[in-house]
């Protein structure tokens, strides 16, 4: 229970502490407050007085020593010239200002001080007073009661008239305007006194204390070479109170001569200008003196002006109205109400708008240029597209462009001529291409599609397609990858060329070549007929002899069956040999389309030699074979390759016809060159090849023989070429020639 109470107490203290912290501390607590009563004899909102008040307050508010409470009383004494009003007013002031007491009174203009002295309550009489007056000459009669200070400025009546006369050198008459109030009269007095010095140069006319209508009328009918000097009109001749600046404005409207005056507060109400007193500056001076008094000083004397509150000020509108050039104004003159040119008034706005317009114009022109460029680019693009589309559309080949997802982006109309299907068919159904492929070429197509396009950027394959009427057409398909500048895959460009005619021509040529090769072989065999007959005859004779011998052994008693068995075995051997020769000949003369099989070259060489070994051209020729033990094999047509060998061997034999018998040598070699190819060479010791004949050796119908056809080497070359190989010949350094061919190996 105790602890709860303790806690509540602590919280309360805390809250109180916070509360105290939050209360704004009165910063002025340390600064004493001073109360000042400011008296003004006329009504409020008189421009001169308002300016004075501003200057006064601005100095006070800058003071750090005090804070001020200002009380302003515009007593309006002219409009209410009534004893009772005065007494009541002072009663009121007594009520208002006896408690708390004032620290200082500023009596503006002598009438304020006179009024205070005459009617002021006791409570105000004890307060120090500053008398503020515009000009020492307006102070009037000596003061009855001492004041704390008198602050005066200067109404430069002479200076202003001298200025006016400088600006209007032909002026003859000066009309001085003053009202009927005490203040007006005091100003009139001052003017009369001060203008005395000028009376020899101009004539002065005093429009003083006139009724308003008359005043305005007079002002409007001034003789030539006149000017008006406006002092003040707070009351007219009829006793009617006015605001002096208002009267000035009325006169200025009607007057037929320029008006000058001595107070800055009249600038703007109708005067051309003057060497005028700034009430703001005067107010500031009064405040300075007030501060000194409050601090305890006792100036007690007249604080006259240092002239800093007077300056040449003009109204541009009236300068213009009276045709006064600004060049004529004294140096340092201030010209108010200048009618600024549009440029002077709105320079920044104009510059801003101009800048915006410029930027806008720039942007618009940039936009127009870019639009124009874009339009040109679009047109160029359209033209280019039209051009390339026209080219693509009318190309003979079937062109298409497929997107990465397989969709056809473009398909040239020529596909219809080649495939029988319209472009629309392919566009709508990209799988149609696969379906019209010949089943035998599916594997080639699949392999092509699977192959890495980066490794084979341009890929060419030949395919067969089937048209809707069932006919087969050959196309050569070439395609490449399309990428953008960054290597992004954009699809595939393909071109399909109809090569049916070329293919058919090739097939036909091949058939002709085969037929020719067949004929050549047949001719060759025909040439070999004698030696072949001998080759077959030999085993047949042996068979005959062996059969006779067998008969003899069988007729013996007891028959020698062992011998008969041996003889029969010989007969079988001889028969086999004869069959082999016959089979070899049959193979060579058989007309078969070319085939692809693994051909062991060593065997092919042996078989060929078996055919010709005993042939007459090779009689008494040393036949040597140097065959590679690695048993090289190639993929190809066995009979065609044997035909090549046969050609080379028989040519070699022919070349050695005149070679002395002991020197005739034929060497057949097979050598694996590298792991990929094999070379077969036939070297002879014959005549060698004529130098002039070397270049044309493999051309058709080139022969040196009387009975030669000149087709052997030509056919040999086309056979070797069809097998992907090369054929060549050279003369041996030791004499004779070597013919060779190189084929890719079947690994
Ligand atoms: P043909 O044997 O009908 O003349 P080939 O095309 O077989 O036709 O031979 C063309 C020519 O090449 C022969 O006429 C011959 O002059 C020359 N020739 C071929 N082989 C050899 C060789 N081993 N030595 C010298 N010349 C040869």
XYZ file of C-alpha atoms and ligand atoms in Angstrom:
774
model
C 0.000 0.000 0.000
C 2.811 2.338 0.971
C 4.757 1.512 -2.115
C 1.708 2.253 -4.312
C 1.348 5.651 -2.733
C 5.060 6.221 -3.267
C 4.763 5.294 -6.923
C 1.781 7.592 -7.506
C 3.684 10.397 -5.828
C 6.729 9.844 -8.039
C 4.614 9.846 -11.195
C 2.890 13.046 -10.085
C 6.253 14.738 -9.532
C 7.447 13.535 -12.899
C 4.345 14.865 -14.680
C 4.657 18.157 -12.872
C 8.308 18.366 -13.885
C 7.453 17.687 -17.505
C 4.641 20.206 -17.359
C 7.001 22.863 -16.036
C 9.459 22.040 -18.755
C 6.772 22.436 -21.396
C 5.632 25.852 -20.177
C 7.297 28.384 -22.475
C 9.672 30.437 -20.472
C 8.960 34.117 -20.642
C 12.022 35.317 -22.484
C 11.075 38.897 -21.742
C 10.942 38.304 -18.055
C 14.382 39.802 -17.655
C 13.680 42.766 -19.996
C 11.766 45.644 -18.400
C 8.637 46.827 -20.126
C 8.310 50.472 -21.021
C 5.000 52.106 -21.824
C 4.981 54.958 -24.306
C 1.998 57.093 -25.221
C 2.203 58.671 -28.665
C -0.034 61.678 -29.256
C -0.975 62.999 -32.676
C -3.201 66.052 -32.996
C -5.019 65.058 -36.145
C -6.965 62.093 -37.331
C -5.355 58.688 -37.835
C -4.186 57.308 -41.218
C -2.468 60.504 -42.274
C 0.337 59.202 -44.470
C 2.998 61.392 -42.829
C 2.055 60.246 -39.373
C 1.815 56.610 -40.406
C 5.340 56.796 -41.820
C 6.573 58.436 -38.627
C 4.958 55.704 -36.568
C 6.665 53.028 -38.707
C 10.106 54.568 -38.293
C 9.495 54.994 -34.568
C 8.397 51.402 -34.005
C 11.144 49.856 -36.127
C 13.864 51.386 -33.907
C 12.121 50.464 -30.680
C 11.528 46.889 -31.682
C 15.245 46.477 -32.390
C 16.071 47.477 -28.808
C 17.311 44.679 -26.576
C 17.084 46.721 -23.367
C 13.334 47.022 -23.177
C 10.178 45.712 -24.481
C 7.568 48.279 -25.307
C 3.875 48.778 -24.963
C 2.906 51.553 -27.377
C -0.342 53.478 -27.041
C -1.322 55.624 -29.984
C -3.826 58.432 -29.685
C -4.850 60.437 -32.768
C -6.774 63.162 -31.104
C -8.561 64.601 -34.165
C -8.483 68.067 -32.639
C -9.173 69.933 -35.878
C -12.362 68.113 -36.711
C -13.693 68.440 -33.186
C -12.669 71.927 -32.023
C -14.817 71.692 -28.938
C -13.834 72.288 -25.323
C -16.137 69.570 -24.073
C -14.623 67.088 -26.486
C -11.154 68.053 -25.261
C -12.099 67.574 -21.628
C -13.804 64.291 -22.239
C -10.812 63.121 -24.268
C -8.457 63.930 -21.406
C -10.750 62.239 -18.911
C -10.561 59.193 -21.067
C -6.765 59.399 -21.267
C -6.628 59.767 -17.505
C -8.675 56.627 -17.143
C -6.549 54.783 -19.627
C -3.067 55.890 -18.687
C -2.937 56.650 -14.970
C -2.591 53.046 -14.005
C -0.275 51.590 -15.082
C 1.654 54.726 -15.546
C 3.304 55.772 -18.778
C 7.085 55.963 -18.904
C 7.202 58.430 -21.785
C 4.936 60.578 -23.929
C 5.782 61.521 -27.501
C 3.826 64.621 -28.444
C 3.840 64.870 -32.199
C 3.659 68.423 -33.445
C 3.264 71.449 -31.242
C -0.566 71.251 -31.040
C -0.221 67.884 -29.255
C 2.044 69.398 -26.609
C -0.129 72.493 -26.225
C -3.185 70.314 -25.780
C -1.412 68.129 -23.243
C -0.263 71.150 -21.290
C -3.654 72.727 -21.303
C -5.975 69.804 -20.757
C -3.710 66.955 -19.701
C -4.587 65.195 -16.439
C -2.147 65.180 -13.555
C -1.290 61.561 -14.221
C 0.140 62.464 -17.649
C 1.771 65.690 -16.658
C 4.330 63.878 -14.517
C 5.488 61.720 -17.422
C 8.524 62.885 -19.414
C 7.556 64.262 -22.828
C 9.350 64.397 -26.132
C 8.109 67.027 -28.528
C 8.501 65.913 -32.093
C 8.226 68.645 -34.689
C 8.922 68.669 -38.404
C 10.817 71.919 -38.466
C 12.282 74.159 -35.746
C 10.373 77.076 -37.255
C 7.121 75.304 -36.442
C 7.905 75.146 -32.734
C 6.121 78.476 -32.347
C 6.022 80.278 -28.980
C 8.511 79.255 -26.325
C 7.500 76.231 -24.298
C 5.791 77.007 -20.991
C 6.554 73.664 -19.415
C 9.929 72.024 -19.848
C 10.005 68.847 -21.839
C 12.449 65.971 -21.731
C 13.554 66.649 -25.308
C 12.571 68.372 -28.531
C 13.291 66.542 -31.737
C 12.999 68.572 -34.907
C 13.693 67.957 -38.568
C 13.661 70.264 -41.541
C 10.945 71.167 -43.982
C 13.201 72.509 -46.737
C 10.889 75.134 -48.153
C 13.657 77.196 -49.742
C 15.453 74.175 -51.181
C 12.276 72.857 -52.736
C 11.362 76.252 -54.281
C 14.891 76.648 -55.654
C 14.559 73.180 -57.173
C 11.181 74.036 -58.719
C 12.568 77.217 -60.202
C 15.494 75.289 -61.668
C 13.127 72.845 -63.293
C 10.813 75.656 -64.489
C 13.197 78.507 -65.326
C 10.439 80.664 -66.805
C 8.245 80.596 -63.690
C 6.950 84.021 -62.669
C 4.258 83.250 -60.088
C 4.344 80.968 -57.112
C 0.991 80.145 -55.566
C 1.403 78.934 -51.965
C -1.460 76.758 -50.746
C -2.267 76.556 -47.054
C -5.388 75.804 -45.073
C -7.171 77.529 -42.220
C -6.109 75.281 -39.291
C -3.620 76.381 -36.700
C -1.117 73.985 -38.143
C -1.837 75.228 -41.671
C -1.332 78.786 -40.502
C 1.952 77.981 -38.859
C 3.176 76.460 -42.098
C 1.981 79.517 -43.993
C 3.920 81.709 -41.643
C 7.010 79.663 -42.195
C 6.580 79.852 -45.955
C 6.110 83.598 -45.996
C 9.193 84.066 -43.948
C 11.333 81.699 -45.978
C 10.184 82.865 -49.395
C 11.180 86.388 -48.699
C 14.559 85.793 -50.303
C 12.863 84.802 -53.552
C 10.483 87.748 -53.876
C 12.797 89.626 -56.212
C 12.692 86.728 -58.719
C 9.080 85.582 -58.577
C 5.780 86.880 -57.407
C 4.194 84.983 -54.487
C 0.443 84.543 -54.128
C -0.955 82.947 -51.003
C -4.028 80.830 -51.473
C -4.542 80.592 -47.726
C -7.659 79.694 -45.829
C -9.870 79.611 -48.908
C -13.051 77.574 -49.122
C -12.314 74.340 -50.895
C -14.296 75.065 -54.083
C -12.634 78.407 -54.496
C -9.219 76.939 -53.842
C -9.684 74.310 -56.521
C -11.121 76.822 -58.944
C -8.220 79.203 -58.418
C -5.766 76.431 -58.844
C -7.325 75.542 -62.175
C -7.048 79.076 -63.563
C -3.527 80.058 -62.774
C -1.774 82.434 -65.131
C 1.014 81.188 -67.347
C 4.481 80.610 -65.881
C 3.037 79.688 -62.476
C 3.615 76.904 -60.047
C 1.842 75.786 -56.895
C 3.614 75.297 -53.605
C 1.530 73.087 -51.389
C 2.074 73.432 -47.626
C -0.991 71.817 -45.996
C -4.762 72.108 -45.798
C -6.261 70.466 -42.752
C -9.172 72.898 -42.635
C -10.621 75.093 -45.367
C -11.983 78.600 -45.236
C -15.433 77.275 -44.344
C -13.996 75.585 -41.274
C -14.347 72.150 -42.784
C -11.658 69.667 -41.790
C -9.800 67.732 -44.446
C -7.027 65.290 -44.775
C -4.287 67.369 -46.249
C -3.122 64.762 -48.842
C -6.759 64.437 -50.050
C -6.954 68.173 -50.665
C -3.708 68.002 -52.558
C -5.102 65.249 -54.787
C -8.208 67.340 -55.558
C -6.133 70.387 -56.453
C -3.670 68.372 -58.557
C -6.530 67.024 -60.616
C -7.682 70.498 -61.634
C -4.555 72.609 -61.418
C -3.026 74.035 -64.597
C 0.452 74.337 -63.057
C 2.893 71.899 -61.462
C 2.774 71.469 -57.666
C 5.755 71.111 -55.337
C 5.870 70.370 -51.631
C 8.219 69.584 -48.766
C 6.870 66.356 -47.206
C 7.523 62.906 -48.555
C 4.023 61.852 -47.575
C 2.665 64.100 -50.376
C 4.591 62.142 -53.000
C 1.949 60.140 -54.804
C -0.878 62.558 -54.042
C -0.208 65.070 -56.802
C 3.074 66.891 -56.343
C 5.857 66.759 -58.917
C 8.340 66.349 -56.055
C 10.580 68.345 -53.799
C 13.431 68.264 -51.357
C 11.162 66.389 -48.978
C 11.266 65.285 -45.384
C 11.010 61.548 -44.749
C 8.699 61.066 -41.785
C 9.977 57.530 -41.405
C 13.509 58.839 -40.820
C 12.145 61.460 -38.466
C 10.199 58.806 -36.506
C 13.414 56.769 -36.175
C 15.249 59.767 -34.745
C 12.471 60.359 -32.235
C 12.702 56.706 -31.147
C 16.490 57.060 -30.670
C 15.952 60.008 -28.353
C 13.176 58.129 -26.530
C 15.548 55.252 -25.801
C 18.151 57.616 -24.418
C 15.596 59.213 -22.071
C 14.350 55.846 -20.912
C 17.920 54.852 -20.152
C 18.110 57.854 -17.818
C 19.678 60.535 -19.992
C 18.226 64.001 -19.796
C 18.783 65.641 -23.184
C 16.392 68.441 -22.430
C 17.312 70.382 -25.549
C 16.366 70.595 -29.189
C 17.618 67.689 -31.245
C 17.874 69.250 -34.643
C 18.243 67.316 -37.827
C 21.488 66.371 -39.491
C 19.671 66.533 -42.818
C 19.730 62.799 -43.317
C 15.949 62.685 -43.366
C 15.635 64.994 -46.413
C 16.052 63.861 -49.970
C 15.034 64.726 -53.533
C 11.995 62.629 -54.352
C 9.791 62.864 -57.453
C 6.647 61.335 -58.882
C 7.371 60.039 -62.375
C 3.759 60.492 -63.473
C 3.792 64.225 -62.706
C 7.259 64.670 -64.177
C 5.822 63.269 -67.372
C 2.630 65.316 -67.096
C 4.655 68.560 -66.936
C 7.266 67.430 -69.439
C 10.201 67.507 -67.026
C 13.129 65.438 -68.185
C 14.676 63.144 -65.619
C 18.120 64.340 -66.686
C 17.329 67.694 -65.141
C 16.761 66.217 -61.671
C 19.481 66.653 -59.027
C 21.896 63.745 -58.703
C 20.730 61.025 -56.324
C 17.059 61.872 -56.856
C 14.551 59.174 -56.138
C 11.838 58.799 -58.750
C 8.767 56.920 -57.582
C 5.775 55.595 -59.525
C 7.900 55.008 -62.531
C 5.948 53.502 -65.313
C 8.134 50.581 -65.991
C 8.155 49.267 -69.469
C 6.741 45.836 -69.940
C 10.306 44.629 -70.190
C 11.361 46.332 -66.934
C 8.307 45.132 -65.039
C 8.243 41.593 -66.210
C 11.859 41.047 -67.216
C 12.227 37.697 -65.422
C 8.794 36.527 -66.388
C 9.473 37.482 -70.004
C 12.877 35.818 -69.862
C 11.286 32.762 -68.250
C 8.529 32.593 -70.846
C 11.046 33.205 -73.634
C 13.223 30.435 -72.252
C 10.237 28.111 -72.018
C 9.170 29.070 -75.539
C 12.711 28.561 -76.763
C 12.973 25.163 -75.083
C 9.525 24.305 -76.352
C 10.441 25.402 -79.873
C 13.663 23.450 -79.606
C 11.833 20.360 -78.386
C 9.172 20.735 -81.049
C 11.761 21.114 -83.795
C 13.735 18.197 -82.371
C 10.505 16.224 -82.335
C 9.705 17.237 -85.890
C 13.218 16.301 -87.000
C 13.042 12.975 -85.207
C 9.537 12.331 -86.590
C 10.820 13.176 -90.047
C 13.780 10.904 -89.562
C 11.513 8.197 -88.274
C 9.169 8.671 -91.238
C 12.106 8.492 -93.623
C 13.446 5.447 -91.804
C 9.981 3.862 -91.906
C 9.718 4.584 -95.586
C 13.207 3.235 -96.233
C 12.291 0.198 -94.172
C 9.042 -0.277 -96.075
C 10.829 0.135 -99.372
C 13.572 -2.241 -98.304
C 11.008 -4.723 -97.074
C 9.087 -4.386 -100.325
C 12.292 -4.789 -102.280
C 13.473 -7.835 -100.383
C 9.991 -9.312 -100.247
C 9.723 -8.815 -103.981
C 13.075 -10.510 -104.422
C 12.114 -13.284 -102.025
C 8.619 -13.643 -103.488
C 9.909 -13.968 -107.015
C 12.979 -15.987 -106.240
C 13.194 -19.235 -108.080
C 14.235 -21.063 -104.953
C 11.907 -21.833 -102.119
C 12.918 -19.544 -99.252
C 11.618 -19.656 -95.732
C 12.406 -18.154 -92.379
C 11.415 -19.975 -89.238
C 11.178 -18.511 -85.734
C 12.972 -20.167 -82.795
C 9.706 -21.935 -81.884
C 9.458 -23.485 -85.352
C 6.751 -21.138 -86.617
C 7.254 -19.966 -90.187
C 7.730 -16.212 -90.319
C 8.078 -16.136 -94.073
C 7.636 -18.687 -96.816
C 8.178 -17.765 -100.434
C 5.405 -18.541 -102.926
C 7.860 -20.517 -105.070
C 7.385 -23.470 -102.709
C 4.241 -24.297 -104.639
C 6.174 -24.750 -107.883
C 8.610 -27.122 -106.174
C 6.409 -29.037 -103.734
C 2.900 -28.665 -105.150
C 1.769 -27.229 -101.800
C 0.949 -23.535 -101.424
C 2.797 -21.211 -99.068
C -0.331 -21.046 -96.895
C -0.129 -24.815 -96.321
C 3.377 -24.502 -94.902
C 2.593 -21.378 -92.885
C -0.380 -23.042 -91.241
C 1.303 -26.392 -90.747
C 5.105 -26.253 -90.311
C 5.211 -30.073 -89.859
C 4.183 -30.485 -93.519
C 7.837 -30.317 -94.550
C 8.650 -33.432 -92.518
C 5.668 -35.267 -93.953
C 6.501 -34.718 -97.618
C 10.075 -35.961 -97.143
C 10.939 -39.262 -98.840
C 11.084 -41.917 -96.071
C 14.597 -42.900 -97.222
C 15.858 -39.379 -96.487
C 14.285 -39.045 -93.050
C 17.524 -40.082 -91.396
C 19.500 -37.397 -93.272
C 16.946 -34.756 -92.243
C 16.892 -35.862 -88.619
C 20.681 -35.768 -88.455
C 20.660 -32.316 -90.060
C 18.135 -30.985 -87.549
C 20.102 -32.447 -84.645
C 23.482 -31.121 -85.791
C 24.866 -28.177 -83.858
C 24.168 -25.134 -86.034
C 27.054 -23.215 -84.443
C 29.575 -25.766 -85.705
C 28.064 -25.831 -89.190
C 26.704 -22.345 -89.852
C 25.927 -23.095 -93.515
C 24.580 -26.563 -93.858
C 23.698 -28.164 -97.158
C 21.900 -31.440 -97.662
C 20.076 -33.058 -100.543
C 16.684 -34.530 -99.941
C 13.833 -36.066 -101.868
C 10.278 -34.901 -101.392
C 7.026 -36.275 -102.696
C 4.599 -33.945 -104.398
C 0.818 -34.393 -104.007
C 0.711 -36.232 -107.395
C 3.207 -38.802 -106.049
C 6.224 -37.722 -108.097
C 9.641 -37.422 -106.452
C 11.597 -34.202 -106.532
C 15.124 -33.547 -105.319
C 15.794 -30.415 -103.282
C 19.075 -29.041 -102.104
C 18.430 -27.574 -98.680
C 20.807 -24.946 -97.326
C 20.153 -23.067 -94.120
C 21.848 -20.824 -91.673
C 21.260 -19.487 -88.213
C 19.992 -15.913 -87.881
C 21.106 -13.907 -84.861
C 20.908 -10.266 -83.889
C 23.910 -8.022 -83.061
C 24.030 -9.474 -79.537
C 24.043 -13.029 -80.800
C 20.439 -13.661 -79.775
C 18.970 -16.563 -81.767
C 16.263 -15.218 -84.097
C 15.526 -18.294 -86.144
C 16.672 -20.106 -89.252
C 16.847 -18.877 -92.852
C 16.556 -21.684 -95.340
C 16.677 -21.955 -99.089
C 15.473 -25.027 -100.933
C 16.578 -25.382 -104.524
C 14.883 -27.722 -106.916
C 17.758 -29.912 -108.192
C 15.607 -32.672 -109.657
C 16.832 -32.034 -113.190
C 20.461 -31.908 -112.083
C 20.030 -35.078 -110.075
C 18.387 -36.876 -112.990
C 21.198 -35.738 -115.280
C 23.736 -37.012 -112.761
C 21.994 -40.357 -112.529
C 21.844 -40.573 -116.266
C 25.534 -39.675 -116.520
C 26.355 -42.296 -113.955
C 24.367 -44.874 -115.897
C 26.199 -43.887 -119.053
C 29.506 -44.053 -117.227
C 28.694 -47.478 -115.903
C 27.604 -48.612 -119.337
C 30.825 -47.262 -120.797
C 32.870 -48.872 -118.051
C 31.088 -52.113 -118.795
C 31.835 -51.853 -122.472
C 35.457 -51.040 -121.698
C 35.700 -54.025 -119.421
C 34.132 -56.246 -122.018
C 36.593 -54.964 -124.581
C 39.454 -55.560 -122.181
C 38.262 -59.076 -121.473
C 37.935 -59.577 -125.217
C 41.548 -58.521 -125.533
C 42.451 -60.995 -122.868
C 40.413 -63.774 -124.438
C 43.417 -65.739 -125.681
C 45.257 -65.689 -122.441
C 42.054 -66.354 -120.538
C 41.300 -69.306 -122.754
C 44.770 -70.554 -121.966
C 44.171 -69.956 -118.251
C 40.996 -72.021 -118.402
C 42.463 -74.539 -120.722
C 45.277 -75.391 -118.415
C 43.134 -76.772 -115.592
C 40.847 -78.449 -118.115
C 43.844 -80.232 -119.711
C 45.105 -81.158 -116.279
C 41.663 -82.463 -115.401
C 41.642 -84.513 -118.600
C 45.088 -85.954 -117.929
C 44.205 -86.653 -114.315
C 40.918 -88.316 -115.331
C 42.832 -90.602 -117.737
C 45.337 -91.430 -115.039
C 42.498 -92.179 -112.642
C 40.937 -94.560 -115.117
C 44.259 -96.327 -115.428
C 44.648 -96.647 -111.691
C 41.102 -97.989 -111.390
C 41.623 -100.610 -114.104
C 44.722 -101.997 -112.348
C 44.270 -104.979 -110.212
C 43.860 -104.348 -107.468
C 42.904 -100.752 -108.279
C 45.152 -98.194 -106.567
C 42.438 -96.304 -104.784
C 44.851 -94.091 -102.872
C 46.255 -92.733 -106.129
C 42.733 -92.321 -107.505
C 41.827 -90.355 -104.386
C 44.830 -88.014 -104.846
C 44.007 -87.598 -108.548
C 40.392 -86.735 -107.766
C 41.550 -84.164 -105.283
C 43.802 -82.622 -107.993
C 40.861 -82.690 -110.397
C 38.749 -80.789 -107.868
C 41.555 -78.234 -107.395
C 41.920 -77.712 -111.156
C 38.194 -77.413 -111.585
C 38.042 -74.810 -108.831
C 40.779 -72.798 -110.527
C 38.942 -72.902 -113.829
C 35.683 -71.887 -112.130
C 37.410 -68.996 -110.358
C 38.753 -67.655 -113.631
C 35.384 -67.989 -115.259
C 33.718 -66.375 -112.228
C 36.203 -63.493 -112.387
C 35.451 -62.902 -116.057
C 31.743 -63.152 -115.413
C 32.001 -60.649 -112.614
C 33.822 -58.170 -114.777
C 31.477 -58.412 -117.725
C 28.345 -58.546 -115.618
C 26.382 -55.312 -115.879
C 25.298 -54.363 -112.389
C 24.493 -51.050 -110.813
C 27.296 -49.821 -108.595
C 27.277 -51.011 -105.024
C 28.876 -49.978 -101.796
C 30.635 -52.701 -99.863
C 33.837 -53.116 -97.902
C 36.566 -53.923 -100.360
C 39.837 -55.280 -99.031
C 42.341 -53.800 -101.421
C 45.028 -56.503 -100.981
C 42.487 -59.141 -102.051
C 41.280 -57.012 -104.956
C 44.893 -56.706 -106.160
C 45.470 -60.467 -105.877
C 42.252 -61.289 -107.733
C 43.097 -58.867 -110.536
C 46.571 -60.318 -110.877
C 45.122 -63.810 -110.912
C 43.157 -62.849 -113.983
C 46.036 -61.376 -115.903
C 49.075 -63.218 -114.529
C 49.317 -65.516 -117.483
C 47.924 -63.037 -119.989
C 50.165 -62.466 -122.970
C 50.947 -58.809 -122.225
C 52.424 -59.810 -118.904
C 54.332 -62.790 -120.200
C 57.831 -62.893 -118.892
C 57.215 -59.923 -116.622
C 58.337 -60.017 -113.037
C 55.208 -59.323 -110.929
C 55.911 -58.045 -107.469
C 53.318 -57.156 -104.846
C 54.140 -55.108 -101.778
C 50.873 -55.221 -99.887
C 50.321 -53.468 -96.578
C 49.937 -56.026 -93.827
C 47.288 -53.871 -92.146
C 44.826 -55.106 -94.772
C 43.494 -51.696 -95.817
C 39.856 -51.648 -96.780
C 37.733 -49.068 -98.541
C 34.032 -48.619 -99.013
C 33.076 -48.976 -102.641
C 32.292 -51.032 -105.689
C 34.678 -54.012 -105.901
C 34.303 -54.584 -109.628
C 34.861 -50.915 -110.464
C 38.010 -50.779 -108.340
C 39.282 -53.976 -109.973
C 38.598 -52.399 -113.329
C 40.863 -49.482 -112.358
C 43.587 -51.898 -111.265
C 43.174 -53.918 -114.457
C 43.505 -50.715 -116.545
C 46.649 -49.643 -114.761
C 48.227 -53.113 -114.945
C 47.455 -53.593 -118.663
C 48.680 -50.014 -119.451
C 51.890 -50.790 -117.578
C 52.263 -54.030 -119.534
C 51.719 -52.146 -122.773
C 54.332 -49.580 -121.798
C 56.838 -52.367 -121.153
C 56.217 -54.107 -124.519
C 59.568 -52.991 -125.862
C 61.438 -53.261 -122.574
C 64.050 -56.018 -122.566
C 62.560 -59.075 -120.984
C 64.874 -59.184 -117.985
C 64.083 -55.610 -117.104
C 60.293 -55.925 -117.222
C 59.032 -55.435 -113.738
C 55.621 -54.543 -112.367
C 55.322 -53.621 -108.716
C 51.898 -53.240 -107.122
C 51.858 -51.627 -103.742
C 49.204 -50.894 -101.145
C 50.235 -48.505 -98.369
C 48.196 -47.082 -95.535
C 49.239 -43.430 -95.686
C 47.843 -42.194 -92.495
C 45.047 -43.614 -90.471
C 42.510 -42.236 -92.961
C 43.652 -43.127 -96.467
C 45.304 -45.807 -98.474
C 47.419 -45.473 -101.634
C 47.530 -48.132 -104.329
C 50.322 -47.729 -106.875
C 51.332 -49.603 -110.008
C 54.974 -49.064 -110.965
C 56.411 -50.275 -114.227
C 59.732 -50.133 -115.977
C 58.280 -49.149 -119.331
C 58.646 -46.147 -121.588
C 57.426 -43.629 -119.042
C 54.833 -40.986 -119.888
C 55.518 -38.464 -122.645
C 56.123 -35.055 -121.068
C 53.711 -33.276 -123.433
C 51.082 -35.851 -122.646
C 51.252 -35.647 -118.856
C 48.577 -32.933 -118.491
C 45.980 -34.624 -120.665
C 46.588 -38.166 -119.476
C 43.211 -38.598 -117.772
C 41.136 -36.803 -120.371
C 38.845 -38.967 -122.503
C 40.040 -40.167 -125.918
C 43.640 -39.315 -125.214
C 45.757 -42.172 -126.401
C 49.129 -42.769 -127.915
C 48.262 -46.247 -129.022
C 47.251 -46.956 -132.595
C 44.423 -49.231 -131.507
C 43.793 -47.406 -128.206
C 40.461 -45.899 -127.220
C 41.905 -43.409 -124.719
C 39.044 -44.153 -122.294
C 40.824 -46.351 -119.741
C 42.379 -43.634 -117.569
C 39.372 -41.319 -117.959
C 37.021 -44.021 -116.673
C 39.499 -44.881 -113.933
C 39.500 -41.241 -112.802
C 35.701 -40.986 -112.667
C 35.534 -44.267 -110.687
C 38.139 -43.079 -108.161
C 36.415 -39.668 -107.916
C 33.072 -41.352 -107.257
C 34.805 -43.162 -104.396
C 35.961 -39.841 -102.922
C 39.582 -40.354 -103.937
C 42.228 -38.985 -106.284
C 44.272 -40.530 -109.067
C 47.633 -39.442 -110.464
C 50.769 -40.458 -112.327
C 54.463 -39.634 -112.402
C 57.566 -40.828 -114.160
C 60.055 -42.813 -112.104
C 63.577 -41.398 -111.822
C 64.979 -44.784 -112.752
C 62.670 -45.033 -115.766
C 59.112 -46.183 -116.282
C 55.985 -44.682 -114.736
C 54.015 -45.033 -111.551
C 50.248 -44.676 -111.540
C 48.554 -44.399 -108.171
C 45.242 -43.738 -106.571
C 44.399 -42.718 -103.029
C 41.109 -43.656 -101.375
C 39.610 -42.848 -98.012
C 39.745 -45.900 -95.779
C 36.736 -47.667 -94.384
C 37.633 -47.684 -90.760
P 44.507 -46.453 -124.049
O 45.166 -47.478 -123.228
O 43.318 -46.898 -124.786
O 45.408 -45.600 -124.855
P 44.299 -45.166 -121.579
O 43.439 -44.057 -121.137
O 44.287 -46.358 -120.739
O 43.867 -45.437 -123.053
O 45.741 -44.646 -121.719
C 46.005 -43.393 -122.319
C 47.463 -43.239 -122.661
O 48.273 -43.079 -121.482
C 48.050 -44.375 -123.313
O 47.804 -44.344 -124.727
C 49.502 -44.213 -122.974
O 50.158 -43.424 -123.961
C 49.558 -43.526 -121.701
N 49.878 -44.479 -120.611
C 49.008 -45.128 -119.824
N 49.690 -45.880 -118.921
C 50.980 -45.677 -119.136
C 52.178 -46.212 -118.552
N 52.162 -47.049 -117.522
N 53.369 -45.783 -119.074
C 53.403 -44.941 -120.124
N 52.324 -44.402 -120.715
C 51.126 -44.808 -120.245
